[in-house]
Short mmCIF file of C-alpha atoms in Angstrom, two decimals:
data_model
loop_
_atom_site.label_atom_id
_atom_site.label_comp_id
_atom_site.label_asym_id
_atom_site.label_seq_id
_atom_site.Cartn_x
_atom_site.Cartn_y
_atom_site.Cartn_z
CA UNK A 1 -2.06 22.52 -0.61
CA UNK A 2 -0.45 18.85 -0.42
CA UNK A 3 2.00 18.91 3.05
CA UNK A 4 4.67 15.40 3.76
CA UNK A 5 3.87 12.83 5.23
CA UNK A 6 5.93 10.21 6.04
CA UNK A 7 5.57 6.56 6.98
CA UNK A 8 7.41 3.79 6.65
CA UNK A 9 7.25 -0.24 6.11
CA UNK A 10 8.51 -1.53 9.21
CA UNK A 11 9.52 -4.78 6.89
CA UNK A 12 11.93 -1.66 4.97
CA UNK A 13 14.66 -1.53 8.12
CA UNK A 14 15.17 -5.12 8.65
CA UNK A 15 15.13 -4.90 12.58
CA UNK A 16 12.88 -6.33 15.23
CA UNK A 17 9.78 -4.55 15.92
CA UNK A 18 10.42 -1.94 19.16
CA UNK A 19 13.61 -1.71 17.72
CA UNK A 20 12.41 -1.02 13.65
CA UNK A 21 10.28 1.92 15.18
CA UNK A 22 13.07 4.02 16.70
CA UNK A 23 14.65 3.88 14.02
CA UNK A 24 12.48 4.73 12.19
CA UNK A 25 10.52 7.70 14.70
CA UNK A 26 14.99 8.99 14.26
CA UNK A 27 14.60 8.93 10.36
CA UNK A 28 12.41 11.42 10.50
CA UNK A 29 8.69 8.92 9.93
CA UNK A 30 5.13 10.21 11.29
CA UNK A 31 3.50 6.76 10.77
CA UNK A 32 4.49 3.05 9.73
CA UNK A 33 3.73 0.17 7.22
CA UNK A 34 2.58 -2.94 9.53
CA UNK A 35 2.59 -6.15 8.05
CA UNK A 36 0.10 -8.31 9.15
CA UNK A 37 1.83 -11.96 8.53
CA UNK A 38 5.08 -11.12 9.98
CA UNK A 39 5.07 -8.22 12.27
CA UNK A 40 1.25 -9.40 13.47
CA UNK A 41 -1.33 -12.63 13.93
CA UNK A 42 -4.83 -10.57 13.63
CA UNK A 43 -6.13 -13.75 14.17
CA UNK A 44 -4.07 -13.99 17.11
CA UNK A 45 -3.58 -11.10 18.50
CA UNK A 46 -5.57 -10.09 22.07
CA UNK A 47 -6.90 -6.88 23.05
CA UNK A 48 -3.59 -6.26 25.24
CA UNK A 49 -1.24 -7.24 22.47
CA UNK A 50 -3.31 -4.34 20.58
CA UNK A 51 -2.98 -1.91 23.95
CA UNK A 52 0.83 -2.79 23.85
CA UNK A 53 1.77 -2.25 20.00
CA UNK A 54 -0.64 1.35 20.60
CA UNK A 55 1.60 1.85 23.25
CA UNK A 56 4.85 1.12 21.78
CA UNK A 57 3.28 3.60 18.80
CA UNK A 58 2.68 6.17 21.17
CA UNK A 59 6.32 5.80 22.91
CA UNK A 60 8.03 6.82 19.17
CA UNK A 61 5.41 9.27 17.98
CA UNK A 62 4.07 7.35 15.86
CA UNK A 63 1.44 5.73 14.16
CA UNK A 64 -0.12 3.56 11.48
CA UNK A 65 -0.37 5.01 7.09
CA UNK A 66 -1.58 0.68 6.93
CA UNK A 67 -1.58 -2.30 7.57
CA UNK A 68 -0.33 -4.85 4.32
CA UNK A 69 -1.92 -7.32 4.28
CA UNK A 70 -0.42 -9.74 0.38
CA UNK A 71 -1.90 -12.73 -0.40
CA UNK A 72 -1.10 -15.69 -2.53
CA UNK A 73 -3.48 -15.67 -4.52
CA UNK A 74 -5.94 -12.83 -5.63
CA UNK A 75 -9.48 -12.66 -5.22
CA UNK A 76 -10.18 -14.39 -8.39
CA UNK A 77 -8.73 -17.69 -7.60
CA UNK A 78 -11.20 -19.78 -6.37
CA UNK A 79 -9.04 -21.64 -4.18
CA UNK A 80 -9.32 -20.61 -0.90
CA UNK A 81 -11.15 -18.04 -1.13
CA UNK A 82 -13.26 -18.36 2.01
CA UNK A 83 -10.10 -18.51 3.66
CA UNK A 84 -8.46 -15.50 2.11
CA UNK A 85 -11.79 -14.07 2.58
CA UNK A 86 -12.39 -14.11 6.72
CA UNK A 87 -8.26 -13.50 7.43
CA UNK A 88 -8.25 -10.37 5.14
CA UNK A 89 -11.01 -8.68 6.87
CA UNK A 90 -9.77 -10.63 9.94
CA UNK A 91 -6.55 -7.96 8.42
CA UNK A 92 -9.00 -4.69 8.55
CA UNK A 93 -10.80 -4.53 11.91
CA UNK A 94 -7.48 -5.48 13.39
CA UNK A 95 -6.62 -2.45 11.56
CA UNK A 96 -8.40 -0.06 12.53
CA UNK A 97 -8.09 -1.35 16.30
CA UNK A 98 -4.49 -0.21 15.63
CA UNK A 99 -5.76 3.41 14.27
CA UNK A 100 -5.63 2.35 10.82
CA UNK A 101 -7.95 3.52 8.03
CA UNK A 102 -6.68 0.99 5.13
CA UNK A 103 -5.11 -2.33 4.82
CA UNK A 104 -3.21 -2.78 1.43
CA UNK A 105 -2.53 -6.06 -0.96
CA UNK A 106 -3.34 -6.99 -4.46
CA UNK A 107 -6.40 -7.49 -5.67
CA UNK A 108 -6.09 -10.41 -8.56
CA UNK A 109 -5.91 -9.97 -12.56
CA UNK A 110 -8.31 -8.32 -13.71
CA UNK A 111 -10.71 -8.93 -16.16
CA UNK A 112 -10.22 -7.52 -19.26
CA UNK A 113 -14.11 -7.62 -19.58
CA UNK A 114 -17.54 -7.86 -18.13
CA UNK A 115 -18.07 -11.33 -19.69
CA UNK A 116 -15.07 -12.84 -18.51
CA UNK A 117 -15.92 -16.29 -15.66
CA UNK A 118 -13.90 -14.82 -12.58
CA UNK A 119 -15.72 -10.72 -13.52
CA UNK A 120 -18.83 -11.57 -10.84
CA UNK A 121 -17.14 -13.20 -8.50
CA UNK A 122 -14.99 -11.02 -8.25
CA UNK A 123 -17.05 -7.42 -7.40
CA UNK A 124 -18.46 -10.23 -5.07
CA UNK A 125 -15.64 -10.32 -2.76
CA UNK A 126 -14.66 -7.38 -3.22
CA UNK A 127 -18.71 -5.94 -1.77
CA UNK A 128 -17.96 -8.00 0.75
CA UNK A 129 -14.74 -6.69 1.99
CA UNK A 130 -15.88 -3.07 1.25
CA UNK A 131 -19.01 -3.88 3.20
CA UNK A 132 -17.19 -4.91 6.36
CA UNK A 133 -14.44 -2.94 5.87
CA UNK A 134 -17.04 0.09 6.26
CA UNK A 135 -18.71 -1.50 9.32
CA UNK A 136 -15.09 -2.05 11.12
CA UNK A 137 -13.23 2.00 9.78
CA UNK A 138 -10.36 -0.07 7.62
CA UNK A 139 -10.86 0.24 4.00
CA UNK A 140 -9.36 -1.69 1.36
CA UNK A 141 -6.99 -0.80 -0.92
CA UNK A 142 -5.82 -2.37 -4.13
CA UNK A 143 -2.03 -1.94 -4.55
CA UNK A 144 -1.41 -1.13 -8.10
CA UNK A 145 1.51 -3.60 -10.69
CA UNK A 146 0.44 -5.56 -13.19
CA UNK A 147 -2.85 -4.09 -13.73
CA UNK A 148 -3.38 -0.88 -16.93
CA UNK A 149 -4.88 2.26 -14.48
CA UNK A 150 -7.82 1.93 -16.45
CA UNK A 151 -8.91 -0.96 -15.39
CA UNK A 152 -8.32 -1.01 -12.03
CA UNK A 153 -10.92 2.33 -12.40
CA UNK A 154 -13.02 0.51 -13.98
CA UNK A 155 -13.56 -2.50 -11.80
CA UNK A 156 -13.85 -0.01 -8.94
CA UNK A 157 -16.44 1.83 -10.77
CA UNK A 158 -18.04 -1.24 -10.85
CA UNK A 159 -18.46 -1.74 -6.83
CA UNK A 160 -20.96 0.39 -4.09
CA UNK A 161 -19.26 3.18 -3.84
CA UNK A 162 -15.68 3.12 -0.74
CA UNK A 163 -15.38 0.13 -0.95
CA UNK A 164 -11.90 -0.04 -2.60
CA UNK A 165 -8.75 2.21 -2.39
CA UNK A 166 -5.64 2.64 -4.05
CA UNK A 167 -2.28 1.84 -2.41
CA UNK A 168 0.09 3.33 -5.48
CA UNK A 169 3.08 2.17 -6.40
CA UNK A 170 4.71 3.72 -8.91
CA UNK A 171 7.51 0.96 -9.19
CA UNK A 172 5.46 -1.35 -9.40
CA UNK A 173 3.88 -0.03 -12.26
CA UNK A 174 7.19 1.02 -13.81
CA UNK A 175 8.15 -2.86 -13.93
CA UNK A 176 5.34 -4.13 -15.24
CA UNK A 177 5.98 -1.35 -18.73
CA UNK A 178 2.91 1.32 -17.20
CA UNK A 179 3.37 4.26 -17.42
CA UNK A 180 2.86 5.56 -13.49
CA UNK A 181 1.64 9.38 -14.35
CA UNK A 182 -0.96 8.17 -16.57
CA UNK A 183 -1.89 5.20 -14.21
CA UNK A 184 -1.97 8.41 -11.67
CA UNK A 185 -4.16 10.70 -14.09
CA UNK A 186 -7.28 8.28 -14.10
CA UNK A 187 -7.04 6.57 -10.42
CA UNK A 188 -5.97 9.40 -8.74
CA UNK A 189 -9.86 9.96 -7.00
CA UNK A 190 -9.48 6.67 -5.28
CA UNK A 191 -5.63 7.05 -4.26
CA UNK A 192 -5.59 6.11 -0.62
CA UNK A 193 -1.98 5.38 -0.26
CA UNK A 194 1.78 6.43 -2.10
CA UNK A 195 4.30 4.36 -1.72
CA UNK A 196 7.82 6.29 -1.93
CA UNK A 197 9.18 3.95 -4.90
CA UNK A 198 11.29 4.14 -7.66
CA UNK A 199 12.88 1.84 -10.66
CA UNK A 200 13.64 2.05 -13.86
CA UNK A 201 12.93 -0.66 -16.57
CA UNK A 202 15.19 -2.54 -18.67
CA UNK A 203 14.40 -2.67 -22.29
CA UNK A 204 16.96 -5.52 -23.46
CA UNK A 205 16.31 -8.28 -20.39
CA UNK A 206 12.84 -7.47 -20.20
CA UNK A 207 12.83 -6.68 -16.51
CA UNK A 208 12.08 -4.04 -13.95
CA UNK A 209 15.08 -2.72 -11.25
CA UNK A 210 13.85 -1.65 -8.55
CA UNK A 211 16.02 1.91 -8.17
CA UNK A 212 17.30 4.86 -5.41
CA UNK A 213 14.11 7.31 -5.55
CA UNK A 214 13.98 9.84 -7.50
CA UNK A 215 16.99 7.73 -9.67
CA UNK A 216 14.62 6.27 -11.58
CA UNK A 217 11.89 6.41 -13.98
CA UNK A 218 8.91 7.72 -11.64
CA UNK A 219 8.40 11.62 -11.87
CA UNK A 220 8.06 12.09 -8.67
CA UNK A 221 7.62 15.71 -9.57
CA UNK A 222 4.68 15.58 -12.13
CA UNK A 223 2.59 12.57 -9.29
CA UNK A 224 2.67 14.76 -6.75
CA UNK A 225 1.15 17.90 -8.86
CA UNK A 226 -1.87 15.12 -9.63
CA UNK A 227 -1.72 14.21 -6.69
CA UNK A 228 -2.10 18.01 -4.87
CA UNK A 229 -4.82 18.94 -7.91
CA UNK A 230 -6.46 16.47 -6.37
CA UNK A 231 -6.66 17.29 -2.82
CA UNK A 232 -4.66 14.34 -1.80
CA UNK A 233 -4.19 13.87 2.14
CA UNK A 234 -2.40 10.54 2.71
CA UNK A 235 1.18 9.29 3.15
CA UNK A 236 4.09 8.63 1.24
CA UNK A 237 5.52 5.09 2.32
CA UNK A 238 9.17 4.88 1.74
CA UNK A 239 9.55 0.80 1.39
CA UNK A 240 12.73 -1.17 0.20
CA UNK A 241 12.86 -4.13 -1.24
CA UNK A 242 15.94 -6.11 -1.13
CA UNK A 243 18.95 -3.61 -0.19
CA UNK A 244 21.07 -3.97 0.88
CA UNK A 245 21.72 -1.02 2.65
CA UNK A 246 18.10 0.01 3.39
CA UNK A 247 18.79 2.40 5.92
CA UNK A 248 20.62 4.07 4.04
CA UNK A 249 18.01 3.91 1.02
CA UNK A 250 16.03 5.08 3.23
CA UNK A 251 17.70 8.02 4.51
CA UNK A 252 18.14 9.42 0.85
CA UNK A 253 14.48 8.82 0.21
CA UNK A 254 13.80 10.88 3.09
CA UNK A 255 15.30 13.48 1.96
CA UNK A 256 14.77 13.89 -1.32
CA UNK A 257 11.01 14.44 -0.77
CA UNK A 258 11.72 16.96 2.01
CA UNK A 259 13.40 18.90 -1.10
CA UNK A 260 10.96 17.90 -3.21
CA UNK A 261 8.14 20.50 -0.38
CA UNK A 262 10.03 21.96 -0.01
#
């Protein structure tokens, strides 16, 4: 049976790191998502720094549900690719040392066909990152967004097993004009992390808008049902981007999810 495991993105709280951890615990989180560019710097994080962060987490009875490492460009873009690969590997290594098995990022634009010149380089890079992840114990997860679920599945299946997971973001799919339910129907076997975010698509303005959880177009009861069918055991991580009253939104999201699991 699907169990509620709550995470909160640290950056959503808009507080210094230590205070954010305390608020996350007070709001009912069991884990936090840490940003590998805002909250920590993997290349500069020493062993003593890792121990200090782990001690802070333990003091607040928290784990790390995921490490977010969002690059400016995807892995299909050749410009600066070697540096992007190296820093992603650093984030994966540090994630495992912090007790997390997941690093999330948008992997980039997925080609529509395997004949596209960017297809093979993208597969090669993700295979390399997947091998590194298996060595260090952390899996790179592609955050859903602009691509159709079928395209992401095709990419995952072109890689060695276990190379790439899915960071399922219903709001990002809605904003980009996709159905979260249709996407999850094909992606569910590969989902390792879920973002508890909601949104609506404003057809008249041709754009998407974030909404409080449960007030948008994401059918969370149906999505949770699909996840349960595939025995999902990961976290539901609450994230509020740019909300003026972020803590109230987070508290409301926690209450909404608890009602669904009651």
